[in-house]
Structures are given as C-alpha cells and as structure tokens.
PDB file of C-alpha atoms (C1' of nucleotides) in Angstrom:
ATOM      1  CA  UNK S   1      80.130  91.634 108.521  1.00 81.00           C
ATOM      2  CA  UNK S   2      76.387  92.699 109.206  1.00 93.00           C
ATOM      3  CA  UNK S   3      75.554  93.698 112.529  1.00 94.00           C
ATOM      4  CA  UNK S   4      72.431  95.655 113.846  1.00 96.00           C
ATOM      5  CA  UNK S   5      72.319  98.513 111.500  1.00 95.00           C
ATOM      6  CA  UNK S   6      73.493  96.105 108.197  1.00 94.00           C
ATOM      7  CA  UNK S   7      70.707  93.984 108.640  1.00 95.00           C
ATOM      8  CA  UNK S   8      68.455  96.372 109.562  1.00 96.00           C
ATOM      9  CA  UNK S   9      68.754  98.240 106.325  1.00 95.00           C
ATOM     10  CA  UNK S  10      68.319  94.749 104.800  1.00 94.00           C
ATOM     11  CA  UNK S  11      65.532  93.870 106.108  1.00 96.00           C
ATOM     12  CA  UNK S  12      63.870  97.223 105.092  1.00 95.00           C
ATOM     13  CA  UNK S  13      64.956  96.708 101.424  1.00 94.00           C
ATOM     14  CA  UNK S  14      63.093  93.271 102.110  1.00 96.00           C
ATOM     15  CA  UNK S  15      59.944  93.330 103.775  1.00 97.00           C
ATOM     16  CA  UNK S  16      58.180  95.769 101.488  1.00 96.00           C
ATOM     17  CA  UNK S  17      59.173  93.561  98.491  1.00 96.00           C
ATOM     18  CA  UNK S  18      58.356  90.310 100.292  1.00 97.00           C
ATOM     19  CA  UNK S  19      55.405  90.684 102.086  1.00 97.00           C
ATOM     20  CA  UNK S  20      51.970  89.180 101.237  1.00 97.00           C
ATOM     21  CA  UNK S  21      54.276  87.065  98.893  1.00 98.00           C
ATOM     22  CA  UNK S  22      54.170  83.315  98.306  1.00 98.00           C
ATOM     23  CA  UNK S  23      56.666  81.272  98.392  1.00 98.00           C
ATOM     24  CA  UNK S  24      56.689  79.374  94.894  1.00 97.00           C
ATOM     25  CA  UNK S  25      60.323  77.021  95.640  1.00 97.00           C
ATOM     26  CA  UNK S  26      63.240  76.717  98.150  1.00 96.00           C
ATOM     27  CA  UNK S  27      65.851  75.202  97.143  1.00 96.00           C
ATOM     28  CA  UNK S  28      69.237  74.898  99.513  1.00 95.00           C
ATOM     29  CA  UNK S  29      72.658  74.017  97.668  1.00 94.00           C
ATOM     30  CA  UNK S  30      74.725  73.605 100.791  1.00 92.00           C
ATOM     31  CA  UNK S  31      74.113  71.497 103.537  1.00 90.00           C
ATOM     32  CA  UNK S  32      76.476  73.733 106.204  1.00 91.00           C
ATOM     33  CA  UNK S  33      74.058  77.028 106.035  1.00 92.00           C
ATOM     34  CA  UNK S  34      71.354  73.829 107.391  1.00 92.00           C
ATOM     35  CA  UNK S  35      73.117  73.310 110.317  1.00 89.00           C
ATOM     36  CA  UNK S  36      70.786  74.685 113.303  1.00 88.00           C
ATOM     37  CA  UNK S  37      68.109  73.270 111.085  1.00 85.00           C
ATOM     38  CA  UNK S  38      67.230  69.364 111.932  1.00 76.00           C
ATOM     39  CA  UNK S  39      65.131  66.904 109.705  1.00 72.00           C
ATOM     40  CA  UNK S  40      63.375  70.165 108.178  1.00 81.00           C
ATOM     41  CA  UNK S  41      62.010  69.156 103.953  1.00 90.00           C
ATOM     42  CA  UNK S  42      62.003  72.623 102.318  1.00 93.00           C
ATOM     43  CA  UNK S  43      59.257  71.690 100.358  1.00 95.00           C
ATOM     44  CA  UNK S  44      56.894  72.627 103.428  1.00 95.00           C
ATOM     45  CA  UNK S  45      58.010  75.656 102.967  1.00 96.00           C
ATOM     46  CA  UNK S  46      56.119  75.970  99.509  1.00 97.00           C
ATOM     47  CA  UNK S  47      53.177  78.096  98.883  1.00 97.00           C
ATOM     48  CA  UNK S  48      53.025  79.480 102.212  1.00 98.00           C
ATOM     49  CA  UNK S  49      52.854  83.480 102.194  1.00 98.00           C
ATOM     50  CA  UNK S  50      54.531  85.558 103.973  1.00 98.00           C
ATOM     51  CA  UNK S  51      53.090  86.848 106.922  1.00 97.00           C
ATOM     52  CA  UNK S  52      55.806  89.970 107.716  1.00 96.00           C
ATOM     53  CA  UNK S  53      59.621  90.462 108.298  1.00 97.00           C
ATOM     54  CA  UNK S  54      61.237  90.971 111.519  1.00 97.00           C
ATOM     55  CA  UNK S  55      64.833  91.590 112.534  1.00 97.00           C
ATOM     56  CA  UNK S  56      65.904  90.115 116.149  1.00 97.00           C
ATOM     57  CA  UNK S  57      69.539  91.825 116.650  1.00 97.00           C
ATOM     58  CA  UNK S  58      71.562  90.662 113.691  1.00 97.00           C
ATOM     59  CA  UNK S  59      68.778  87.181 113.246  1.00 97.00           C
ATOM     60  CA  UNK S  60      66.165  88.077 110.178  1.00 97.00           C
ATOM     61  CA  UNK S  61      62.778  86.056 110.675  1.00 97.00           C
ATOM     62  CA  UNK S  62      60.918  85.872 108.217  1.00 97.00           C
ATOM     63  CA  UNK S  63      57.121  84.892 109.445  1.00 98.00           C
ATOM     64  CA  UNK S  64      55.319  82.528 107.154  1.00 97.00           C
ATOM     65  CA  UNK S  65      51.836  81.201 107.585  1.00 97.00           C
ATOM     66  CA  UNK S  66      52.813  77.978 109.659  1.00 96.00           C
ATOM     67  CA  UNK S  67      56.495  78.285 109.833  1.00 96.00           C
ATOM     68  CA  UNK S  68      59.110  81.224 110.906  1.00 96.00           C
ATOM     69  CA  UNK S  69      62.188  81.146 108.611  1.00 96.00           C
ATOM     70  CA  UNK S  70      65.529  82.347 110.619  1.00 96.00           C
ATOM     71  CA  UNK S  71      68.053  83.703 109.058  1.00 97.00           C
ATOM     72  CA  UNK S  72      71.924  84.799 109.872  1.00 96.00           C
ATOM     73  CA  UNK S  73      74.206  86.247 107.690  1.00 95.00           C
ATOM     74  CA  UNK S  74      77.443  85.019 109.730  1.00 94.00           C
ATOM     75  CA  UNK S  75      80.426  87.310 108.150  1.00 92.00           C
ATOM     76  CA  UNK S  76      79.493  87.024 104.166  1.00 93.00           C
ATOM     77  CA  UNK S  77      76.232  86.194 104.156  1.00 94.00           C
ATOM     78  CA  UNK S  78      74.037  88.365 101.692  1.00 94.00           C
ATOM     79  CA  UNK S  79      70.532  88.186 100.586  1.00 96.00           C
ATOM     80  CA  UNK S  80      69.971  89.562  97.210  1.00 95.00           C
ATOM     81  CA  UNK S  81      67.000  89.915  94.571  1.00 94.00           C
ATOM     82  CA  UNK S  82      67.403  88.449  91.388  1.00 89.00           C
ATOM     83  CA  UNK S  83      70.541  88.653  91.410  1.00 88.00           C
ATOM     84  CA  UNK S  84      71.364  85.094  89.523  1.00 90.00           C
ATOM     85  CA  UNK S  85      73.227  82.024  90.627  1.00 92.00           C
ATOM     86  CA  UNK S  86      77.148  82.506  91.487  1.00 93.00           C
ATOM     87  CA  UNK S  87      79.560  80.056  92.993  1.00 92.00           C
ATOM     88  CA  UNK S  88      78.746  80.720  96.271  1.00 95.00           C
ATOM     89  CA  UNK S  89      75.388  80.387  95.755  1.00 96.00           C
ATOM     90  CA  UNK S  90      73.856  78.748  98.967  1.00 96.00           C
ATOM     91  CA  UNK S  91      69.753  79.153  98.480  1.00 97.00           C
ATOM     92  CA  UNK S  92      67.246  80.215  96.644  1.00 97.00           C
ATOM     93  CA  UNK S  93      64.165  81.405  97.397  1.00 97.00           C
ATOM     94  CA  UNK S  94      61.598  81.677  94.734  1.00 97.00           C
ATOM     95  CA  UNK S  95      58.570  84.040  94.993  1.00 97.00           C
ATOM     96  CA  UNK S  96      55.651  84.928  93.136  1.00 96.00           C
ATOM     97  CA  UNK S  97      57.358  88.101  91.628  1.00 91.00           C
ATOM     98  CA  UNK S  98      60.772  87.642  92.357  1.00 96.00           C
ATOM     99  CA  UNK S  99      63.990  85.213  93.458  1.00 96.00           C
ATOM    100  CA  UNK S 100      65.771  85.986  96.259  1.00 97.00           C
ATOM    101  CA  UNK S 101      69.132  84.235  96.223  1.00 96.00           C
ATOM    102  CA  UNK S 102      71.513  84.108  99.552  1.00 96.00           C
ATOM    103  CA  UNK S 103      75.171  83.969  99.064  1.00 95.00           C
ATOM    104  CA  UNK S 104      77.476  82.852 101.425  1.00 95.00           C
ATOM    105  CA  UNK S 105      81.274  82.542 100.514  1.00 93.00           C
ATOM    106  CA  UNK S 106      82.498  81.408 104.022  1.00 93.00           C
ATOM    107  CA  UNK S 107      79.595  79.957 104.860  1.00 93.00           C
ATOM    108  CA  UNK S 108      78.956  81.460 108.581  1.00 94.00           C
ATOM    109  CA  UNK S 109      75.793  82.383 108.379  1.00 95.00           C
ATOM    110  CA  UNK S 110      72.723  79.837 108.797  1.00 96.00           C
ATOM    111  CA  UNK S 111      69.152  79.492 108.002  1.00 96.00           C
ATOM    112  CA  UNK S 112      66.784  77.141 109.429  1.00 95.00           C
ATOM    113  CA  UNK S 113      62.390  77.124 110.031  1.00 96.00           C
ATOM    114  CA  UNK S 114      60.215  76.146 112.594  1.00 94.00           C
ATOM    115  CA  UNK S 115      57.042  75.953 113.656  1.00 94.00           C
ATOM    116  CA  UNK S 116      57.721  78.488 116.956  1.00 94.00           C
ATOM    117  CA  UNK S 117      60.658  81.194 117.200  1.00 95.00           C
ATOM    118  CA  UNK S 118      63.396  78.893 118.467  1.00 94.00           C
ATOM    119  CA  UNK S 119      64.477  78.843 122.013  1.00 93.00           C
ATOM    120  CA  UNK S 120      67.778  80.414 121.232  1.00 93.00           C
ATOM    121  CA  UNK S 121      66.176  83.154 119.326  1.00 96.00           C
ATOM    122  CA  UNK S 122      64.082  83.660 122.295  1.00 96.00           C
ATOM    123  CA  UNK S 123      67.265  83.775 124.835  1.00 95.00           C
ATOM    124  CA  UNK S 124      68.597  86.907 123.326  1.00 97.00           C
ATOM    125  CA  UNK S 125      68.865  90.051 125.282  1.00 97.00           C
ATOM    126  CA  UNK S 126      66.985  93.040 124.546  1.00 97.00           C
ATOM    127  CA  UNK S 127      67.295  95.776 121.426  1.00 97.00           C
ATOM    128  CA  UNK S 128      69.691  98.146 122.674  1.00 97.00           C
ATOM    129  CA  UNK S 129      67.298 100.751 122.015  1.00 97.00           C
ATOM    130  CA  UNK S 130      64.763  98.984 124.484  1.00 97.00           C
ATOM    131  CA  UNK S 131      66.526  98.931 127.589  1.00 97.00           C
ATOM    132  CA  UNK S 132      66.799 101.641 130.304  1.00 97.00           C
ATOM    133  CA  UNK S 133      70.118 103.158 131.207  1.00 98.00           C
ATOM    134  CA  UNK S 134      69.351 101.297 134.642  1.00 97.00           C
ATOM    135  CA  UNK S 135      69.124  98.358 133.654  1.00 97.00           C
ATOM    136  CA  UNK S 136      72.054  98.217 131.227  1.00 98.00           C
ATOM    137  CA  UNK S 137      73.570  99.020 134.379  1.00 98.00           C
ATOM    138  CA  UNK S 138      72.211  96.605 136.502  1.00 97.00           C
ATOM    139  CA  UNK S 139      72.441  94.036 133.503  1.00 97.00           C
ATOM    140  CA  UNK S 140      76.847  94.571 133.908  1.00 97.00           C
ATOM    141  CA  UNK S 141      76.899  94.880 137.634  1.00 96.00           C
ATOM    142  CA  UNK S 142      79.062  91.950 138.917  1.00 95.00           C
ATOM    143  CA  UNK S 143      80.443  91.271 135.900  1.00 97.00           C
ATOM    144  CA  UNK S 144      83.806  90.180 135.887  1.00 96.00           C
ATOM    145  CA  UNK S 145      84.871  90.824 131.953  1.00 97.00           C
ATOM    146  CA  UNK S 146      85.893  93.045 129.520  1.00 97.00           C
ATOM    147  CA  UNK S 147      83.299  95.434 128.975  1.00 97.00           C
ATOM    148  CA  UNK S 148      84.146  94.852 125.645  1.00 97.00           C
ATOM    149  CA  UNK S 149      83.290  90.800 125.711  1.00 97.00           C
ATOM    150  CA  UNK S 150      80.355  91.821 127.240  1.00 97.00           C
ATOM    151  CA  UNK S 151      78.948  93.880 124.289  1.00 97.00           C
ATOM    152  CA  UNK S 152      79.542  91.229 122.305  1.00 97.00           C
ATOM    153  CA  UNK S 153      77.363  88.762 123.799  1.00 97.00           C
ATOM    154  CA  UNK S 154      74.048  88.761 122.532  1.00 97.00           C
ATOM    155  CA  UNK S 155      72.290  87.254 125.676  1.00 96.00           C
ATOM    156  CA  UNK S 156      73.168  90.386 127.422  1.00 97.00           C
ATOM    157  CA  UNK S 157      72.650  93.040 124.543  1.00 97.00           C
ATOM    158  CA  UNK S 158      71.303  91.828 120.895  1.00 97.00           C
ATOM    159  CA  UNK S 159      72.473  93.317 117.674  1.00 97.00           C
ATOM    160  CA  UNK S 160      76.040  94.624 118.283  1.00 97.00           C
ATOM    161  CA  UNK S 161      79.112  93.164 116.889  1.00 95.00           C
ATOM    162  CA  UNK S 162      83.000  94.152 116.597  1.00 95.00           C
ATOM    163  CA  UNK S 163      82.403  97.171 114.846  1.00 94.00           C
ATOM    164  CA  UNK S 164      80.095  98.879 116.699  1.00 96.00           C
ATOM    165  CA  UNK S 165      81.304  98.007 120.364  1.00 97.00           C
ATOM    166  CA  UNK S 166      84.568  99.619 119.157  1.00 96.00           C
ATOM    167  CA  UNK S 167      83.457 102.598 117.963  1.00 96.00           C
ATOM    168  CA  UNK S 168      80.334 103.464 120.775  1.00 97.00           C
ATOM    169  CA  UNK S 169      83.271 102.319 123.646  1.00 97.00           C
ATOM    170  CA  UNK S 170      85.468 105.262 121.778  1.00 97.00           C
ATOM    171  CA  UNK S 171      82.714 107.518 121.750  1.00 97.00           C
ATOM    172  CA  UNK S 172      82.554 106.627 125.322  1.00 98.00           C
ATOM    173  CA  UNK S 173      85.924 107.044 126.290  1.00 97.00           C
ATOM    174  CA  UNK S 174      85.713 104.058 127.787  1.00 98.00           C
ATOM    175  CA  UNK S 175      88.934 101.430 127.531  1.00 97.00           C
ATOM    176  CA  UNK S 176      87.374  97.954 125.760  1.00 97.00           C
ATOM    177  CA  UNK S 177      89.770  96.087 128.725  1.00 96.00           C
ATOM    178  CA  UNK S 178      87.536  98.356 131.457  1.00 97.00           C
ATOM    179  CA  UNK S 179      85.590  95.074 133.960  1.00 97.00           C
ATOM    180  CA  UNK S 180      82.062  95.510 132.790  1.00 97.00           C
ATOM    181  CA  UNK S 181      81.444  95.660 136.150  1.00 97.00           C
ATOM    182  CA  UNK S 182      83.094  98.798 137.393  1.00 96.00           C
ATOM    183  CA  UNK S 183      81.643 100.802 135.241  1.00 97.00           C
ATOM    184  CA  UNK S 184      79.567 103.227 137.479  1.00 97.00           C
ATOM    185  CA  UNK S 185      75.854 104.117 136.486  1.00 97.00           C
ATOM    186  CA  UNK S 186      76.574 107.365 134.813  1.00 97.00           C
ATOM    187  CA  UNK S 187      79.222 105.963 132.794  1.00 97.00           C
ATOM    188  CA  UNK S 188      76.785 102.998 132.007  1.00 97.00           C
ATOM    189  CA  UNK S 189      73.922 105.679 131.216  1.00 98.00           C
ATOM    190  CA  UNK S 190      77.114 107.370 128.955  1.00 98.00           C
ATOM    191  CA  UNK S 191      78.171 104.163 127.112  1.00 98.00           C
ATOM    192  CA  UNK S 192      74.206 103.047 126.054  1.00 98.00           C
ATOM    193  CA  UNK S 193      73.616 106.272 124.773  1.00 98.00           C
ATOM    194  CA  UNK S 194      76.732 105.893 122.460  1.00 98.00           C
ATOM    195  CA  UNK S 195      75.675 103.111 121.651  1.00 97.00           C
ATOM    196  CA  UNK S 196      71.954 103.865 120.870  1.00 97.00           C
ATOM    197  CA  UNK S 197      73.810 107.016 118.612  1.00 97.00           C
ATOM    198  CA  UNK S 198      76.108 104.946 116.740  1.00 96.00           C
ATOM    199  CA  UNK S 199      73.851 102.459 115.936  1.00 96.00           C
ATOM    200  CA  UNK S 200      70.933 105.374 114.686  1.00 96.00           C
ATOM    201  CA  UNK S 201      73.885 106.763 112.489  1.00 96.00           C
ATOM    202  CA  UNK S 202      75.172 103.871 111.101  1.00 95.00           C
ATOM    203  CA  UNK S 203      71.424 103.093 110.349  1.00 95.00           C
ATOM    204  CA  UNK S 204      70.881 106.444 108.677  1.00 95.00           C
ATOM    205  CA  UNK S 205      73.967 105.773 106.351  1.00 94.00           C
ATOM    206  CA  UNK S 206      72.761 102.460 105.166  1.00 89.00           C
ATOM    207  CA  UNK S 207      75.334 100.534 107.465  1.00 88.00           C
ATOM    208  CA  UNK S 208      79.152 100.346 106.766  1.00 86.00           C
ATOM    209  CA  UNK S 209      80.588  98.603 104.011  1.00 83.00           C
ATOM    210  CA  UNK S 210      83.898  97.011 105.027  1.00 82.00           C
ATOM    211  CA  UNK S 211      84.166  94.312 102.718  1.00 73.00           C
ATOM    212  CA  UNK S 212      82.105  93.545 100.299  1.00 75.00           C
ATOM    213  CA  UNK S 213      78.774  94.320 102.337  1.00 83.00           C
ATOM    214  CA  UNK S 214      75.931  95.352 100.257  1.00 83.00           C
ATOM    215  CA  UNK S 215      72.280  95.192 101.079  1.00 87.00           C
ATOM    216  CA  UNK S 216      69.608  93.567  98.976  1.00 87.00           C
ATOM    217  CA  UNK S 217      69.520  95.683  96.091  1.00 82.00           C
ATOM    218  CA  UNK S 218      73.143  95.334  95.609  1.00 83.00           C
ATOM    219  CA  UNK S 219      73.779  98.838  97.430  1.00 86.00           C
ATOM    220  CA  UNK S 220      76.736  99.570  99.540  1.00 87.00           C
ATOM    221  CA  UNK S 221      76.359 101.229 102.787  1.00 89.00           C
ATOM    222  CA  UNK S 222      78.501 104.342 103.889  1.00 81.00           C
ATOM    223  CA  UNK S 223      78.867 104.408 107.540  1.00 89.00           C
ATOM    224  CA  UNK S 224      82.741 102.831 107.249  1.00 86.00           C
ATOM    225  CA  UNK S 225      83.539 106.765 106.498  1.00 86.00           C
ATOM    226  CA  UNK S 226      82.389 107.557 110.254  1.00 87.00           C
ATOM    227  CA  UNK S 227      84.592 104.689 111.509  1.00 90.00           C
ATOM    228  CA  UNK S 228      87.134 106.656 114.328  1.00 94.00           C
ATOM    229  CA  UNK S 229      88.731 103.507 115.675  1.00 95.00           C
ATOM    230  CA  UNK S 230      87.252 100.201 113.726  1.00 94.00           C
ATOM    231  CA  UNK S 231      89.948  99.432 111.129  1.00 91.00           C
ATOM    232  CA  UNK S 232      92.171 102.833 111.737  1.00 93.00           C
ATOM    233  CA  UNK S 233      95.156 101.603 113.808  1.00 93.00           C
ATOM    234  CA  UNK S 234      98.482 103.625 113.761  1.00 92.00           C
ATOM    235  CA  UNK S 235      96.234 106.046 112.602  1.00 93.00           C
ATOM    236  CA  UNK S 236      95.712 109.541 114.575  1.00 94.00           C
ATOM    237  CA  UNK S 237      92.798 109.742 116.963  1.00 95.00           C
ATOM    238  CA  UNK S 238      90.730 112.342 115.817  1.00 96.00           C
ATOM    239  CA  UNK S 239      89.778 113.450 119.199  1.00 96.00           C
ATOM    240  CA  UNK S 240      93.547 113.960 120.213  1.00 97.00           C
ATOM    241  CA  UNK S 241      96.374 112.715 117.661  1.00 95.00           C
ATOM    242  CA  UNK S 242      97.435 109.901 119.599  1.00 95.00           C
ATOM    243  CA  UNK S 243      97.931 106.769 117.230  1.00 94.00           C
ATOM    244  CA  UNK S 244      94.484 104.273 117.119  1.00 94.00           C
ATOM    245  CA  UNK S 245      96.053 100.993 118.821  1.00 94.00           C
ATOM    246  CA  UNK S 246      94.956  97.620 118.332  1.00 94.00           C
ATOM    247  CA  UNK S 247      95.251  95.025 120.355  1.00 94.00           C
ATOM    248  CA  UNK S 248      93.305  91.534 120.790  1.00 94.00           C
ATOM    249  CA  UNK S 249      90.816  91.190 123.287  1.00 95.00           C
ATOM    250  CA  UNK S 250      88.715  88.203 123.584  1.00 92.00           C
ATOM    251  CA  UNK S 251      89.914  86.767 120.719  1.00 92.00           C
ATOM    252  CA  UNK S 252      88.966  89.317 118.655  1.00 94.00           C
ATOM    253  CA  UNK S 253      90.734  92.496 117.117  1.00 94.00           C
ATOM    254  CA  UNK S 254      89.973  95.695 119.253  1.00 96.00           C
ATOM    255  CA  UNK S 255      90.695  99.061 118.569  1.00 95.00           C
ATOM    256  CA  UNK S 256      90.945 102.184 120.526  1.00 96.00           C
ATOM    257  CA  UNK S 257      92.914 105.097 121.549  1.00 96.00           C
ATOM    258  CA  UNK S 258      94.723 104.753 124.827  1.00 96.00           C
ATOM    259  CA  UNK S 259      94.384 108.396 125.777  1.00 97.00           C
ATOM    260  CA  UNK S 260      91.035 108.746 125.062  1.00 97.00           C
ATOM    261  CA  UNK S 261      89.377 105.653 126.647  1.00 97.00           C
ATOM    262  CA  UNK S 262      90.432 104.911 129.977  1.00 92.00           C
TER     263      UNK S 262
ATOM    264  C1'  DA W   1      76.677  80.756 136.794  1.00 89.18           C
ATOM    265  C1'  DT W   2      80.262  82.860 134.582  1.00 89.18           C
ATOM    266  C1'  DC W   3      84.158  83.187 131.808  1.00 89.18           C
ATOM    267  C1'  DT W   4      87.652  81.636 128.292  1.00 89.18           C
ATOM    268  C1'  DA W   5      89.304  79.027 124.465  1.00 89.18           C
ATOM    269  C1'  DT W   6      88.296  76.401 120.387  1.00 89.18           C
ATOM    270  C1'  DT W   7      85.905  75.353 116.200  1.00 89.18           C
ATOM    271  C1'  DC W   8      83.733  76.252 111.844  1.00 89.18           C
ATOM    272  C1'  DC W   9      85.115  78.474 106.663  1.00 89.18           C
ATOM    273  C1'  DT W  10      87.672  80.456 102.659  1.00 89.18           C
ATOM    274  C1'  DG W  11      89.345  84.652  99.906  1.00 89.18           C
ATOM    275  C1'  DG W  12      92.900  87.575 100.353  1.00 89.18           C
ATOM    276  C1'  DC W  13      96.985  89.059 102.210  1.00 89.18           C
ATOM    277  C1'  DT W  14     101.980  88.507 103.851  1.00 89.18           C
ATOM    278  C1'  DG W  15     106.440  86.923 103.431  1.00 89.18           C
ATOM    279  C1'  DC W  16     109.898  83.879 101.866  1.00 89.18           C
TER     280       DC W  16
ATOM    281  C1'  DT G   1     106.175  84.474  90.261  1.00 89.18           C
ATOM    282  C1'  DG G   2     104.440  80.937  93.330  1.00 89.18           C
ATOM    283  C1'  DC G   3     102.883  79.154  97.214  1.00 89.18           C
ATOM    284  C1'  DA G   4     102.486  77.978 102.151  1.00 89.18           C
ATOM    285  C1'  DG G   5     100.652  79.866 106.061  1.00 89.18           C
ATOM    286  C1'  DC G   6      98.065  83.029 108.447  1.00 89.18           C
ATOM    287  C1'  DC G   7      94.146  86.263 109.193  1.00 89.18           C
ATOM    288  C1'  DA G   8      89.256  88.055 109.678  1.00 89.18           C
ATOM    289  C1'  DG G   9      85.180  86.988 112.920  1.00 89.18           C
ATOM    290  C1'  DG G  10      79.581  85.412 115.076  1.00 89.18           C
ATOM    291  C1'  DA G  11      77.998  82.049 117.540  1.00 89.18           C
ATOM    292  C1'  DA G  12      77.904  77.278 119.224  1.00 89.18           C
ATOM    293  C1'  DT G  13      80.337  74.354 122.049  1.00 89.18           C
ATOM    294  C1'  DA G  14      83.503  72.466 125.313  1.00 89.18           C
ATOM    295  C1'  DG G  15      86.181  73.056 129.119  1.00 89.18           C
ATOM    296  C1'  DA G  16      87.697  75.471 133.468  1.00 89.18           C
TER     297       DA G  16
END
DNA sequence: ATCTATTCCTGGCTGC
DNA sequence: TGCAGCCAGGAATAGA
C-alpha cells in the first residue's frame, strides 16, 4: 500500500527516466482505473513530452505539454519499466526509450488527465513537511475525532496513510482513539515531528514493503523492518514489553501499545 | 461543517 | 483437499 514515502521513492526512480520524454502510445486495458477520468481519448495524450514529475501526497502528476496526467496507486497499484504485459495489466505507457506498464490487481488505484490540476488535487492539505507545528495545531483544534481519522484525511494532512499514522502516533505516545482536538500544542508540535521523522526514514529506506510493494525498477523497499506497531500485534512493545494491540478504529485496523500511548 | 458508514476490488487466508 | 466466506484498505460518496 504506497503512501508518502512509497511513492516518493517512485517517483524518483521515474522522473529522471521520464523526463524530456515523448509519449509515443497510451493504451488503457481497464475501464475501472478510468473512473475519475470523463470523456478523455488517450490518443491526445500522444507525442506530447513530458514536461517534469511531481508527487502531491500519495497522487503522482505527471506534467505533459498541454495535459497533467494523475496518477494513484490505490492499494496494488505499481508502475514499472519494461516490465512486460501480465494479467493485471491495466496501462501502458509507451515512450521514446522505454514502456512503462501500470499494474493493478485490485484495481484501487486510478489515473485520469486534464488540461488543469483537478480541483480535488487542488483541495488537499499541505506536505507534512510544509506546515508549522502551529498550524498543525490550529489545523486539529475543535476537532471532534480520532486523532487517528484525522491523519488519515488528506484534506487536513496529504501523504499519510495506515501505516505511517500508526507508527508516528507510537512514536508519539499518543493513543490513535485520543480527540484530535485535545491534543495540546506541545503534544501537537511532538506528534508532527514524529511524523516528519518517520516519514524521512521510511524515505531513506526506500519505503516499506508489506506486500508485494516494489518501486519502479522492481526493487523492494525496507522500512517494514522499522515497523514497532504496524502489523506487530500480540507482539512485545519494544519500548516496554507490553503486547502491540489492535483494535479497529475508523474502519480501519489500528495498532498500538496501550501503555505507551495514552 | 463535520463526522461516520458504505462502496469499490480480488488474492490470500481461515475454518469447516 | 476443497471451498465458502471473510479480510486488507484509499478515497469517493451518501447519509446523519
């Protein structure tokens, strides 16, 4: 499942490889990956070159002369160079120089183009690295959820998913249940700083590999050996002993130790 | 405006 | 061994 730092390390294996390319064909062999994309003929996509890469939280836009070409990866969603046609096979893009195929088994992820960065695109909140402890503070003031469902929505922070609110809240020692909006400002200051760590760690090991992540040269990442609650319940914390519980929070699987993060 | 629940999808796992 | 049923989860959407 790529989040900030999987896609990031994605897009670097990308834009070097990809830039000042043309696009030769584009070719799309599922109509669900389309979805977000309405009355759009990939053929105007064709022999426009590519302007530069960017990566908007876990989005990858790929600028073009007239168009911008969004990309998600959902939960399985890989990009991947020449690596050949499979069954789950969604696109291809061909360049002058090289193919770049995108694979999708469960089909979450989406692509679509404009002309302008879509309005949604536009709505997310900021990089967590470009925000100031006050106003992550400010941003969570009043805010009557789980601290934890509030990490999770992009509007408010872009870029972090399950895995990584799990493990900065633990680094935190902050409980994922914890209102968003008691947290006071030096706990606040605490938590962002977690997260900016995490997320520079994760980065510097390539991302985690929980699945079957790899990036586009087929490479895993190696992060998932940092992981201290993510995926580790019953397990000892290794802060105190006391066995990683997981519980579900927002409809999604949370994990954390209950003497830790209060 | 804010929050919660539901939906999409399918390989892999669990349990009978 | 075989298979039904459930699980994982990001983001859009509907409903409260």
């Amino acid at each position: 499942m790529p989040e900030l730092p999987e896609v990031e390390t994605i897009v670097n294996a990308l834009a070097p490889r990809l830039s000042g390319r043309r696009v030769i064909s584009a070719e799309f062999l599922s109509s669900l990956v389309l979805r977000h994309c309405i009355g759009g003929d990939p053929q105007e996509l064709v022999q426009q070159t590519v302007a530069k890469l960017e990566r908007r939280g876990k989005f990858i836009l790929i600028h073009l002369e007239r168009h911008v070409l969004v990309i998600h990866l959902g939960m399985t969603g890989k990009l991947l160079f020449d690596s050949g046609r499979s069954p789950y096979t969604r696109a291809i893009f061909g360049f002058d120089g090289c193919t770049l195929f995108y694979e999708d088994i469960r089909q979450f992820g989406s692509i679509e183009w404009s002309t302008v960065v879509p309005k949604r695109i536009e709505l997310l909140g900021p990089e967590p690295f470009d925000i100031t402890p006050a106003a992550f503070h400010r941003a969570m003031r009043g805010r009557r959820t789980p601290v934890k469902s509030l990490l999770l929505n992009q509007q408010v922070l872009r870029g972090l998913g399950n895995i990584y609110v799990d493990e900065s809240l633990w680094r935190a020692g902050i409980n994922p249940r914890r209102l968003a909006g008691k947290l006071s400002g030096p706990r606040a200051a605490r938590l962002l700083e977690e997260i900016q760590n995490v997320l520079n760690e994760a980065i510097q090991h390539r991302g985690s590999s929980i699945s079957d992540y790899v990036d586009a040269d087929g490479r895993k990442g190696g992060f998932q050996l940092q992981h201290r609650v993510y995926g580790r319940e019953g397990k000892p914390c290794v802060n105190c002993g006391t066995p990683i519980r997981r519980i579900v929070l927002g409809q999604r699987g949370t994990h954390y130790c209950p003497k830790c993060q209060r």
